[in-house]
mmCIF file of C-alpha atoms and ligand atoms in Angstrom:
data_model
loop_
_atom_site.group_PDB
_atom_site.id
_atom_site.type_symbol
_atom_site.label_atom_id
_atom_site.label_comp_id
_atom_site.label_asym_id
_atom_site.label_seq_id
_atom_site.Cartn_x
_atom_site.Cartn_y
_atom_site.Cartn_z
ATOM 1 C CA MET A 1 28.127 165.950 -50.488
ATOM 2 C CA SER A 2 29.336 164.503 -53.777
ATOM 3 C CA PHE A 3 31.326 166.585 -56.209
ATOM 4 C CA LEU A 4 28.546 167.028 -58.774
ATOM 5 C CA SER A 5 25.781 167.727 -56.276
ATOM 6 C CA SER A 6 27.890 170.460 -54.635
ATOM 7 C CA LEU A 7 28.000 172.551 -57.812
ATOM 8 C CA TRP A 8 25.927 175.703 -58.319
ATOM 9 C CA MET A 9 25.555 178.472 -60.874
ATOM 10 C CA ALA A 10 26.730 182.054 -60.455
ATOM 11 C CA PHE A 11 25.084 184.842 -62.467
ATOM 12 C CA GLN A 12 26.994 187.616 -64.218
ATOM 13 C CA PRO A 13 25.011 190.483 -65.783
ATOM 14 C CA ILE A 14 25.305 191.610 -69.410
ATOM 15 C CA VAL A 15 24.466 195.279 -69.803
ATOM 16 C CA SER A 16 23.317 197.404 -72.739
ATOM 17 C CA LEU A 17 25.540 200.429 -73.289
ATOM 18 C CA THR A 18 22.656 202.215 -74.961
ATOM 19 C CA THR A 19 19.995 201.817 -72.284
ATOM 20 C CA GLY A 20 21.883 200.652 -69.189
ATOM 21 C CA GLU A 21 19.522 197.699 -68.965
ATOM 22 C CA VAL A 22 20.659 194.256 -67.831
ATOM 23 C CA ILE A 23 19.654 192.283 -70.930
ATOM 24 C CA GLY A 24 20.594 188.933 -69.461
ATOM 25 C CA HIS A 25 22.983 186.937 -67.325
ATOM 26 C CA GLU A 26 25.680 184.443 -68.166
ATOM 27 C CA VAL A 27 25.543 181.528 -65.767
ATOM 28 C CA LEU A 28 28.913 180.194 -64.635
ATOM 29 C CA VAL A 29 29.531 176.988 -62.712
ATOM 30 C CA ARG A 30 30.978 177.205 -59.208
ATOM 31 C CA GLY A 31 31.840 174.799 -56.375
ATOM 32 C CA PRO A 32 32.125 175.281 -52.609
ATOM 33 C CA GLU A 33 34.902 177.637 -51.445
ATOM 34 C CA GLY A 34 37.941 175.756 -50.144
ATOM 35 C CA SER A 35 36.807 172.445 -51.679
ATOM 36 C CA GLY A 36 39.578 172.446 -54.286
ATOM 37 C CA HIS A 37 36.939 172.713 -56.992
ATOM 38 C CA ALA A 38 35.526 176.216 -56.571
ATOM 39 C CA THR A 39 36.314 177.705 -59.988
ATOM 40 C CA PRO A 40 35.485 176.427 -63.505
ATOM 41 C CA ASN A 41 39.115 175.431 -64.127
ATOM 42 C CA GLU A 42 39.362 173.482 -60.881
ATOM 43 C CA ILE A 43 35.973 171.887 -61.573
ATOM 44 C CA LEU A 44 37.058 170.780 -65.037
ATOM 45 C CA ARG A 45 40.325 169.387 -63.705
ATOM 46 C CA HIS A 46 38.540 167.475 -60.965
ATOM 47 C CA SER A 47 36.008 166.000 -63.413
ATOM 48 C CA HIS A 48 38.838 164.948 -65.724
ATOM 49 C CA ARG A 49 40.733 163.279 -62.861
ATOM 50 C CA THR A 50 37.648 161.390 -61.735
ATOM 51 C CA GLY A 51 36.318 160.524 -65.203
ATOM 52 C CA GLN A 52 33.136 162.529 -64.791
ATOM 53 C CA GLU A 53 33.481 164.962 -67.676
ATOM 54 C CA ARG A 54 30.303 163.960 -69.445
ATOM 55 C CA LEU A 55 28.359 163.922 -66.189
ATOM 56 C CA LEU A 56 29.741 167.375 -65.415
ATOM 57 C CA GLU A 57 28.517 168.713 -68.757
ATOM 58 C CA GLU A 58 25.070 167.194 -68.171
ATOM 59 C CA THR A 59 24.964 168.687 -64.685
ATOM 60 C CA CYS A 60 26.014 172.140 -65.906
ATOM 61 C CA ARG A 61 23.360 172.157 -68.625
ATOM 62 C CA ARG A 62 20.675 171.130 -66.135
ATOM 63 C CA LEU A 63 21.797 173.677 -63.514
ATOM 64 C CA ALA A 64 21.923 176.412 -66.159
ATOM 65 C CA PHE A 65 18.310 175.867 -67.177
ATOM 66 C CA VAL A 66 17.212 175.736 -63.545
ATOM 67 C CA ALA A 67 19.062 179.033 -62.965
ATOM 68 C CA GLY A 68 17.198 180.517 -65.937
ATOM 69 C CA GLY A 69 14.030 180.301 -63.867
ATOM 70 C CA GLN A 70 15.358 183.102 -61.662
ATOM 71 C CA LEU A 71 15.680 185.651 -64.462
ATOM 72 C CA ALA A 72 13.268 188.503 -65.108
ATOM 73 C CA PRO A 73 10.914 187.793 -68.033
ATOM 74 C CA GLN A 74 12.694 190.087 -70.515
ATOM 75 C CA GLN A 75 16.201 188.818 -69.661
ATOM 76 C CA LYS A 76 18.172 186.275 -71.621
ATOM 77 C CA LEU A 77 19.960 183.250 -70.239
ATOM 78 C CA PHE A 78 23.530 182.814 -71.511
ATOM 79 C CA LEU A 79 24.876 179.321 -70.949
ATOM 80 C CA ASN A 80 28.152 177.676 -71.905
ATOM 81 C CA ILE A 81 28.112 174.475 -73.913
ATOM 82 C CA ASP A 82 31.067 172.172 -74.453
ATOM 83 C CA LEU A 83 30.700 170.796 -77.982
ATOM 84 C CA HIS A 84 33.142 167.954 -77.295
ATOM 85 C CA HIS A 85 30.272 166.005 -75.788
ATOM 86 C CA LYS A 86 28.616 164.579 -78.858
ATOM 87 C CA GLY A 87 24.941 163.829 -79.092
ATOM 88 C CA MET A 88 24.088 165.333 -75.733
ATOM 89 C CA ALA A 89 20.625 166.852 -75.794
ATOM 90 C CA LEU A 90 19.744 170.301 -74.613
ATOM 91 C CA ASP A 91 16.847 169.771 -72.276
ATOM 92 C CA PRO A 92 15.286 172.831 -70.640
ATOM 93 C CA GLY A 93 13.638 170.558 -68.043
ATOM 94 C CA ASP A 94 10.816 172.355 -66.264
ATOM 95 C CA LEU A 95 11.982 175.763 -67.400
ATOM 96 C CA ASP A 96 9.170 177.632 -69.121
ATOM 97 C CA MET A 97 11.218 180.002 -71.229
ATOM 98 C CA SER A 98 11.101 180.530 -74.992
ATOM 99 C CA ALA A 99 14.175 179.258 -76.830
ATOM 100 C CA ALA A 100 14.703 182.783 -78.194
ATOM 101 C CA ARG A 101 15.650 183.885 -74.655
ATOM 102 C CA VAL A 102 18.380 181.269 -74.409
ATOM 103 C CA VAL A 103 21.818 182.065 -75.788
ATOM 104 C CA ILE A 104 24.112 179.085 -76.257
ATOM 105 C CA GLU A 105 27.732 180.154 -75.872
ATOM 106 C CA VAL A 106 30.246 178.050 -77.732
ATOM 107 C CA SER A 107 33.898 178.760 -77.277
ATOM 108 C CA GLU A 108 36.040 179.606 -80.213
ATOM 109 C CA GLN A 109 38.792 177.804 -78.294
ATOM 110 C CA GLN A 110 37.165 174.619 -79.577
ATOM 111 C CA GLU A 111 37.719 173.440 -83.099
ATOM 112 C CA ILE A 112 34.198 173.909 -84.507
ATOM 113 C CA LEU A 113 34.960 174.639 -88.127
ATOM 114 C CA HIS A 114 36.043 171.114 -89.076
ATOM 115 C CA ASP A 115 33.775 169.259 -86.706
ATOM 116 C CA PRO A 116 30.632 168.260 -88.643
ATOM 117 C CA GLN A 117 28.910 166.937 -85.524
ATOM 118 C CA ALA A 118 29.456 170.216 -83.683
ATOM 119 C CA LEU A 119 28.131 172.184 -86.652
ATOM 120 C CA ASP A 120 25.179 169.852 -86.839
ATOM 121 C CA SER A 121 24.322 170.387 -83.156
ATOM 122 C CA LEU A 122 24.495 174.144 -83.629
ATOM 123 C CA ARG A 123 22.257 173.942 -86.665
ATOM 124 C CA ARG A 124 19.718 171.848 -84.788
ATOM 125 C CA TRP A 125 19.665 174.225 -81.823
ATOM 126 C CA ARG A 126 19.248 177.183 -84.100
ATOM 127 C CA ASP A 127 16.351 175.456 -85.840
ATOM 128 C CA GLN A 128 14.799 175.008 -82.409
ATOM 129 C CA GLY A 129 14.999 178.771 -81.967
ATOM 130 C CA TYR A 130 17.983 179.084 -79.619
ATOM 131 C CA MET A 131 20.438 181.909 -80.144
ATOM 132 C CA ILE A 132 24.127 181.164 -80.655
ATOM 133 C CA ALA A 133 27.031 183.224 -79.312
ATOM 134 C CA LEU A 134 30.650 182.686 -80.313
ATOM 135 C CA ASP A 135 32.551 182.995 -77.029
ATOM 136 C CA ASP A 136 36.194 183.982 -76.427
ATOM 137 C CA TYR A 137 36.184 185.674 -79.840
ATOM 138 C CA GLY A 138 39.596 186.577 -81.150
ATOM 139 C CA THR A 139 41.649 184.123 -79.123
ATOM 140 C CA GLY A 140 40.749 180.723 -80.487
ATOM 141 C CA HIS A 141 40.607 178.807 -83.743
ATOM 142 C CA ALA A 142 40.127 180.601 -87.057
ATOM 143 C CA SER A 143 37.982 183.436 -85.741
ATOM 144 C CA LEU A 144 36.861 184.656 -89.126
ATOM 145 C CA GLY A 145 36.217 181.259 -90.665
ATOM 146 C CA THR A 146 34.316 180.097 -87.622
ATOM 147 C CA LEU A 147 32.302 183.320 -87.644
ATOM 148 C CA LEU A 148 31.321 182.904 -91.285
ATOM 149 C CA THR A 149 30.515 179.223 -90.909
ATOM 150 C CA VAL A 150 28.627 179.340 -87.636
ATOM 151 C CA GLN A 151 26.879 182.662 -88.400
ATOM 152 C CA PRO A 152 26.242 183.257 -84.708
ATOM 153 C CA ASP A 153 23.659 185.739 -83.463
ATOM 154 C CA MET A 154 26.262 187.230 -81.141
ATOM 155 C CA ILE A 155 29.980 187.310 -80.592
ATOM 156 C CA LYS A 156 31.660 187.846 -77.260
ATOM 157 C CA ILE A 157 35.004 189.555 -77.694
ATOM 158 C CA ASP A 158 37.493 188.040 -75.287
ATOM 159 C CA ARG A 159 38.972 189.915 -72.347
ATOM 160 C CA TYR A 160 42.397 189.438 -73.878
ATOM 161 C CA ILE A 161 41.436 191.975 -76.547
ATOM 162 C CA VAL A 162 39.166 194.138 -74.402
ATOM 163 C CA ALA A 163 41.555 194.765 -71.485
ATOM 164 C CA HIS A 164 43.119 198.253 -71.586
ATOM 165 C CA VAL A 165 41.264 199.063 -74.798
ATOM 166 C CA ASP A 166 41.156 202.682 -73.624
ATOM 167 C CA GLU A 167 44.958 202.928 -73.398
ATOM 168 C CA ASP A 168 45.979 200.858 -76.380
ATOM 169 C CA ALA A 169 45.186 202.143 -79.874
ATOM 170 C CA LYS A 170 45.883 198.735 -81.443
ATOM 171 C CA ARG A 171 43.279 197.049 -79.287
ATOM 172 C CA ARG A 172 40.818 199.805 -80.082
ATOM 173 C CA THR A 173 41.380 199.277 -83.812
ATOM 174 C CA ALA A 174 40.931 195.529 -83.383
ATOM 175 C CA VAL A 175 37.648 195.952 -81.512
ATOM 176 C CA GLU A 176 36.455 198.533 -84.012
ATOM 177 C CA SER A 177 37.060 196.228 -86.946
ATOM 178 C CA VAL A 178 35.230 193.368 -85.230
ATOM 179 C CA VAL A 179 32.299 195.727 -84.587
ATOM 180 C CA ARG A 180 32.189 196.828 -88.217
ATOM 181 C CA LEU A 181 32.335 193.269 -89.510
ATOM 182 C CA ALA A 182 29.662 192.160 -87.043
ATOM 183 C CA GLN A 183 27.381 195.018 -88.034
ATOM 184 C CA ASP A 184 27.633 194.083 -91.686
ATOM 185 C CA LEU A 185 26.810 190.483 -90.880
ATOM 186 C CA GLY A 186 23.929 191.391 -88.564
ATOM 187 C CA ILE A 187 25.714 190.026 -85.495
ATOM 188 C CA THR A 188 25.485 191.552 -82.012
ATOM 189 C CA VAL A 189 28.737 192.304 -80.177
ATOM 190 C CA ILE A 190 29.335 191.810 -76.472
ATOM 191 C CA ALA A 191 32.653 192.818 -74.904
ATOM 192 C CA GLU A 192 33.774 190.566 -72.061
ATOM 193 C CA GLY A 193 35.915 191.231 -69.023
ATOM 194 C CA VAL A 194 35.247 194.975 -68.785
ATOM 195 C CA GLU A 195 36.798 196.159 -65.540
ATOM 196 C CA THR A 196 37.082 199.952 -65.739
ATOM 197 C CA ILE A 197 34.965 202.916 -66.721
ATOM 198 C CA GLY A 198 37.676 203.938 -69.184
ATOM 199 C CA GLU A 199 37.348 200.604 -70.991
ATOM 200 C CA MET A 200 33.577 200.884 -71.023
ATOM 201 C CA ARG A 201 33.696 204.379 -72.457
ATOM 202 C CA ALA A 202 36.173 203.384 -75.161
ATOM 203 C CA LEU A 203 34.042 200.371 -76.108
ATOM 204 C CA HIS A 204 30.965 202.543 -76.331
ATOM 205 C CA LYS A 205 32.804 204.968 -78.561
ATOM 206 C CA VAL A 206 33.718 202.299 -81.090
ATOM 207 C CA GLY A 207 30.131 201.053 -81.249
ATOM 208 C CA VAL A 208 30.072 198.026 -78.926
ATOM 209 C CA GLU A 209 26.476 197.467 -77.851
ATOM 210 C CA TYR A 210 26.785 195.260 -74.774
ATOM 211 C CA VAL A 211 29.326 194.684 -72.018
ATOM 212 C CA GLN A 212 30.010 192.126 -69.319
ATOM 213 C CA GLY A 213 32.701 192.153 -66.645
ATOM 214 C CA PHE A 214 33.588 192.931 -63.078
ATOM 215 C CA LEU A 215 32.637 196.591 -63.603
ATOM 216 C CA CYS A 216 29.026 195.622 -64.348
ATOM 217 C CA GLY A 217 28.932 192.921 -61.705
ATOM 218 C CA ARG A 218 31.025 189.991 -60.547
ATOM 219 C CA PRO A 219 29.556 186.523 -60.893
ATOM 220 C CA SER A 220 27.197 186.266 -57.904
ATOM 221 C CA SER A 221 24.727 183.860 -56.381
ATOM 222 C CA GLY A 222 21.694 185.531 -57.924
ATOM 223 C CA PRO A 223 20.703 187.716 -60.877
ATOM 224 C CA ALA A 224 21.537 191.044 -59.213
ATOM 225 C CA PRO A 225 21.002 194.493 -60.755
ATOM 226 C CA SER A 226 24.128 196.069 -62.224
ATOM 227 C CA PRO A 227 25.739 199.252 -60.940
ATOM 228 C CA CYS A 228 26.544 200.000 -64.577
ATOM 229 C CA ALA A 229 23.080 201.398 -65.162
ATOM 230 C CA LEU A 230 24.000 204.374 -62.969
ATOM 231 C CA ILE A 231 27.538 204.746 -64.254
ATOM 232 C CA LEU A 232 26.226 204.671 -67.796
ATOM 233 C CA ASN A 233 23.677 207.378 -67.307
ATOM 234 C CA GLU A 234 26.183 209.638 -65.642
ATOM 235 C CA SER A 235 29.280 209.162 -67.690
ATOM 236 C CA VAL A 236 29.253 207.142 -70.860
ATOM 237 C CA LEU A 237 26.161 208.298 -72.655
ATOM 238 C CA HIS A 238 26.925 211.936 -72.044
ATOM 239 C CA ALA A 239 30.616 211.655 -72.760
ATOM 240 C CA GLY A 240 30.488 209.952 -76.115
ATOM 241 C CA ARG A 241 28.157 209.487 -79.004
ATOM 242 C CA VAL A 242 25.255 207.127 -78.593
ATOM 243 C CA SER A 243 25.812 204.472 -81.189
ATOM 244 C CA ALA A 244 23.003 204.165 -83.642
ATOM 245 C CA SER A 245 23.444 200.670 -84.947
ATOM 246 C CA SER A 246 19.921 199.989 -86.112
ATOM 247 C CA THR A 247 19.640 198.424 -89.508
ATOM 248 C CA SER A 248 17.473 200.716 -91.560
ATOM 249 C CA ALA A 249 15.490 198.298 -93.632
ATOM 250 C CA VAL A 250 13.431 198.765 -96.730
ATOM 251 C CA THR A 251 10.009 197.528 -95.628
ATOM 252 C CA SER A 252 7.691 198.806 -98.306
ATOM 253 C CA LEU A 253 8.136 199.627 -101.950
ATOM 254 C CA GLU A 254 6.055 201.819 -104.208
ATOM 255 C CA PRO A 255 3.218 200.001 -106.050
ATOM 256 C CA PHE A 256 5.229 200.345 -109.243
ATOM 257 C CA TYR A 257 8.154 198.453 -107.804
ATOM 258 C CA ASP A 258 5.841 195.846 -106.352
ATOM 259 C CA LEU A 259 4.218 195.246 -109.733
ATOM 260 C CA MET A 260 7.561 195.165 -111.481
ATOM 261 C CA LEU A 261 8.956 192.661 -108.989
ATOM 262 C CA ASP A 262 6.010 190.346 -109.334
ATOM 263 C CA GLU A 263 5.998 190.497 -113.118
ATOM 264 C CA TYR A 264 9.727 189.859 -113.343
ATOM 265 C CA GLN A 265 10.587 186.362 -114.554
ATOM 266 C CA ASP A 266 13.466 185.804 -112.154
ATOM 267 C CA GLY A 267 12.651 185.016 -108.569
ATOM 268 C CA VAL A 268 13.555 188.061 -106.485
ATOM 269 C CA TYR A 269 13.946 188.452 -102.779
ATOM 270 C CA TYR A 270 15.238 191.129 -100.500
ATOM 271 C CA VAL A 271 16.935 190.639 -97.127
ATOM 272 C CA ASP A 272 18.064 193.175 -94.553
ATOM 273 C CA ARG A 273 21.455 192.984 -92.890
ATOM 274 C CA THR A 274 20.317 190.303 -90.478
ATOM 275 C CA ARG A 275 19.288 188.215 -93.526
ATOM 276 C CA THR A 276 15.623 188.519 -92.614
ATOM 277 C CA ILE A 277 13.573 188.114 -95.790
ATOM 278 C CA LEU A 278 11.419 191.215 -96.345
ATOM 279 C CA ARG A 279 10.118 190.681 -99.878
ATOM 280 C CA TRP A 280 9.525 187.547 -101.919
ATOM 281 C CA SER A 281 8.337 187.872 -105.505
ATOM 282 C CA ARG A 282 5.764 185.810 -107.387
ATOM 283 C CA ALA A 283 8.424 184.087 -109.507
ATOM 284 C CA ALA A 284 10.291 183.245 -106.283
ATOM 285 C CA GLU A 285 7.098 181.508 -105.150
ATOM 286 C CA GLU A 286 6.852 179.598 -108.416
ATOM 287 C CA ILE A 287 10.492 178.489 -108.540
ATOM 288 C CA THR A 288 10.672 177.367 -104.908
ATOM 289 C CA GLY A 289 7.103 176.387 -104.079
ATOM 290 C CA PHE A 290 7.257 178.589 -100.959
ATOM 291 C CA ARG A 291 4.627 181.344 -100.667
ATOM 292 C CA ALA A 292 5.660 184.813 -99.546
ATOM 293 C CA ASP A 293 3.780 184.445 -96.253
ATOM 294 C CA GLU A 294 5.840 181.330 -95.478
ATOM 295 C CA VAL A 295 9.201 183.026 -95.824
ATOM 296 C CA VAL A 296 8.803 186.785 -95.250
ATOM 297 C CA GLY A 297 9.991 187.693 -91.762
ATOM 298 C CA ARG A 298 12.182 184.598 -91.476
ATOM 299 C CA ARG A 299 15.934 184.514 -91.704
ATOM 300 C CA CYS A 300 17.176 182.910 -94.877
ATOM 301 C CA MET A 301 19.727 180.981 -92.835
ATOM 302 C CA ASN A 302 16.934 179.084 -91.111
ATOM 303 C CA ARG A 303 17.229 176.407 -93.717
ATOM 304 C CA ILE A 304 14.092 177.316 -95.603
ATOM 305 C CA LEU A 305 15.855 177.193 -98.920
ATOM 306 C CA ASP A 306 18.719 175.059 -97.789
ATOM 307 C CA HIS A 307 21.082 176.370 -100.441
ATOM 308 C CA GLU A 308 23.936 174.155 -101.494
ATOM 309 C CA ASP A 309 26.861 174.922 -103.728
ATOM 310 C CA GLU A 310 27.657 172.812 -106.775
ATOM 311 C CA ASN A 311 29.529 170.282 -104.657
ATOM 312 C CA GLY A 312 26.546 169.765 -102.383
ATOM 313 C CA GLU A 313 28.068 171.753 -99.499
ATOM 314 C CA PRO A 314 25.468 173.646 -97.457
ATOM 315 C CA LEU A 315 25.658 177.407 -97.921
ATOM 316 C CA CYS A 316 23.103 178.708 -95.466
ATOM 317 C CA TYR A 317 25.516 178.600 -92.560
ATOM 318 C CA GLY A 318 28.603 179.593 -94.358
ATOM 319 C CA MET A 319 29.549 181.421 -97.443
ATOM 320 C CA CYS A 320 26.064 182.187 -98.684
ATOM 321 C CA PRO A 321 26.308 184.677 -101.585
ATOM 322 C CA LEU A 322 24.156 187.159 -99.674
ATOM 323 C CA VAL A 323 26.502 187.137 -96.708
ATOM 324 C CA ARG A 324 29.520 187.717 -98.899
ATOM 325 C CA VAL A 325 27.798 190.475 -100.823
ATOM 326 C CA MET A 326 26.880 192.249 -97.584
ATOM 327 C CA ALA A 327 30.375 191.741 -96.205
ATOM 328 C CA ASP A 328 32.313 193.237 -99.090
ATOM 329 C CA GLY A 329 29.671 195.074 -101.138
ATOM 330 C CA ARG A 330 30.582 193.212 -104.333
ATOM 331 C CA PRO A 331 27.770 191.757 -106.453
ATOM 332 C CA ARG A 332 28.097 188.106 -107.402
ATOM 333 C CA GLN A 333 26.610 185.526 -109.676
ATOM 334 C CA GLU A 334 26.853 181.792 -109.123
ATOM 335 C CA VAL A 335 25.076 178.491 -109.565
ATOM 336 C CA VAL A 336 23.658 176.925 -106.406
ATOM 337 C CA SER A 337 20.931 174.471 -105.623
ATOM 338 C CA LEU A 338 17.968 175.039 -103.355
ATOM 339 C CA ARG A 339 15.356 172.792 -101.856
ATOM 340 C CA HIS A 340 11.897 173.094 -103.450
ATOM 341 C CA LYS A 341 8.989 172.927 -101.006
ATOM 342 C CA GLN A 342 8.124 169.514 -102.486
ATOM 343 C CA GLY A 343 11.527 168.240 -101.392
ATOM 344 C CA HIS A 344 13.447 167.927 -104.653
ATOM 345 C CA ARG A 345 16.439 170.131 -105.393
ATOM 346 C CA GLU A 346 16.496 172.825 -108.071
ATOM 347 C CA ARG A 347 19.668 174.180 -109.611
ATOM 348 C CA VAL A 348 19.458 177.916 -109.964
ATOM 349 C CA VAL A 349 21.633 180.750 -111.191
ATOM 350 C CA VAL A 350 21.645 183.387 -108.455
ATOM 351 C CA ARG A 351 22.758 186.950 -108.724
ATOM 352 C CA ALA A 352 23.132 188.864 -105.461
ATOM 353 C CA VAL A 353 23.647 192.612 -105.219
ATOM 354 C CA PRO A 354 24.067 194.837 -102.173
ATOM 355 C CA VAL A 355 21.583 197.577 -101.356
ATOM 356 C CA LEU A 356 23.104 200.799 -100.087
ATOM 357 C CA GLY A 357 21.400 203.159 -97.663
ATOM 358 C CA ASP A 358 22.329 206.598 -96.419
ATOM 359 C CA GLY A 359 26.042 207.323 -96.479
ATOM 360 C CA GLY A 360 26.696 204.294 -98.676
ATOM 361 C CA ARG A 361 26.160 201.854 -95.816
ATOM 362 C CA ILE A 362 25.073 198.376 -96.831
ATOM 363 C CA VAL A 363 21.536 197.912 -95.514
ATOM 364 C CA GLY A 364 20.618 194.696 -97.257
ATOM 365 C CA ALA A 365 20.902 192.642 -100.414
ATOM 366 C CA ILE A 366 18.730 191.474 -103.269
ATOM 367 C CA GLU A 367 18.955 188.050 -104.784
ATOM 368 C CA PHE A 368 17.665 187.259 -108.277
ATOM 369 C CA PHE A 369 17.425 183.619 -109.228
ATOM 370 C CA ARG A 370 16.205 181.514 -112.128
ATOM 371 C CA PRO A 371 16.428 177.831 -113.057
ATOM 372 C CA ALA A 372 19.936 177.036 -114.251
ATOM 373 C CA PRO A 373 20.159 176.088 -117.901
ATOM 374 C CA ASP A 374 21.742 172.794 -118.977
ATOM 375 C CA PRO A 375 24.496 172.026 -119.851
ATOM 376 C CA LEU A 376 26.299 173.084 -116.723
ATOM 377 C CA ILE A 377 27.308 176.646 -116.279
ATOM 378 C CA PRO A 378 31.037 176.696 -115.372
ATOM 379 C CA ALA A 379 31.466 175.650 -111.733
ATOM 380 C CA GLY A 380 32.684 177.934 -108.983
ATOM 381 C CA GLY A 381 30.581 180.908 -110.033
ATOM 382 C CA HIS A 382 31.983 184.234 -111.003
ATOM 383 C CA SER A 383 31.386 187.807 -109.994
ATOM 384 C CA GLU A 384 29.741 190.130 -112.394
ATOM 385 C CA ASP A 385 30.304 193.802 -112.576
ATOM 386 C CA VAL A 386 26.789 194.742 -111.481
ATOM 387 C CA PRO A 387 26.341 198.115 -109.798
ATOM 388 C CA ALA A 388 24.995 198.186 -106.247
ATOM 389 C CA ILE A 389 21.377 199.255 -105.916
ATOM 390 C CA ARG A 390 20.801 202.446 -103.987
ATOM 391 C CA LYS A 391 17.890 202.487 -101.561
ATOM 392 C CA PRO A 392 15.060 204.606 -103.022
HETATM 393 O O1 G B 401 35.109 181.977 -71.248
HETATM 394 P P1 G B 401 34.061 182.746 -70.517
HETATM 395 O O2 G B 401 33.821 184.079 -71.092
HETATM 396 O O3 G B 401 32.774 181.989 -70.365
HETATM 397 O O4 G B 401 34.663 182.983 -69.063
HETATM 398 C C1 G B 401 34.024 183.679 -68.095
HETATM 399 C C2 G B 401 34.980 183.752 -66.911
HETATM 400 O O5 G B 401 35.582 185.037 -66.870
HETATM 401 C C3 G B 401 34.288 183.537 -65.595
HETATM 402 O O6 G B 401 34.949 182.548 -64.883
HETATM 403 C C4 G B 401 34.359 184.871 -64.904
HETATM 404 O O7 G B 401 34.552 184.712 -63.525
HETATM 405 C C5 G B 401 35.541 185.558 -65.555
HETATM 406 N N1 G B 401 35.322 186.987 -65.639
HETATM 407 C C6 G B 401 34.149 187.608 -65.826
HETATM 408 N N2 G B 401 34.288 188.960 -65.867
HETATM 409 C C7 G B 401 35.613 189.206 -65.700
HETATM 410 C C8 G B 401 36.396 190.416 -65.634
HETATM 411 O O8 G B 401 35.898 191.544 -65.737
HETATM 412 N N3 G B 401 37.726 190.264 -65.466
HETATM 413 C C9 G B 401 38.324 189.045 -65.346
HETATM 414 N N4 G B 401 39.640 188.988 -65.172
HETATM 415 N N5 G B 401 37.623 187.883 -65.395
HETATM 416 C C10 G B 401 36.286 187.954 -65.562
HETATM 417 MN MN1 MN B 402 31.071 182.309 -71.687
#
């Protein structure tokens, strides 16, 4: 049997620490035992030696989607993509699975931040509805910059940081700060390489939502149930607090506020912590050409508005004012441009302020925007001392 046709996919479960459910499986490439190319590292080395790297990537993507067919309907498929292979399509083949159930893992070990083609692929896949996970988080290139630029749906904290988290206060602090940052950015956290109950309990305590690792199941030939469901019910949930990480969102406003919003001359919109647009005022409709029913419920990063800064750099995947406001709680005002529904670009002055919920937690942000006056407002934008709005 040839090298490529001998490869197969192992499944490793990813488990919710809140419910004990297996929410999905990461598929990992394997070769025959004793062949010299049984593990991913050996497989990569062999493909490099024999000049089959691109073919290997194509094979892995195909095998991953085929493997997805074995998952239960509510489970997600996590697959690893090597962004070095430019212009390679993601083709689900015969797999009848919505893109929202597919999580594309990209390793932070790769230089994504300064690779326009890689960023472009990610953007395209996100537009197609796939989810993006930043893999090996905390061990690769520019973790924070990559996080802010890619704006992944999930991050997978690397085993290097997770191992012995129960015995090492520094690791615990590191994980805790990643969790807090991720929560503020609306990103889901998965801890990788969990091997002991002690680690799992410590991760649960600091608010990690999902875990993967030998404890919850070794990579195996099929999508097996995880023994963690039992362990969780018996030990973790009753030993520590159950993390309540839901984003409490403002979904309806009093008629007075509604009227006021719609009569206000600036465009106004409100997003929750995941940047899902929950309210879109009449002036926002007029300035952008997009009706409320076309944008409410969508994430602003999905390139509806396609914000650009004054130098024409896209903002929706990076340092969008709303993201920064929700990250540090500081209101901001700057000049950006957005794409009108008719296609032309409009320069607007935007002012973004955080919305605080119970206990001062940031639960969302409001953006006010109006056409920018000419001549040019000084470039670079500046922060204004605007007080945060408290949730009614
Ligand atoms: O980089 P990525 O996270 O995709 O790597 C997954 C690899 O980590 C797989 O090869 C898998 O076998 C290995 N792995 C998965 N869980 C554990 C674990 O709990 N401990 C260790 N040491 N390795 C693990
Ligand atoms: Mn992975």
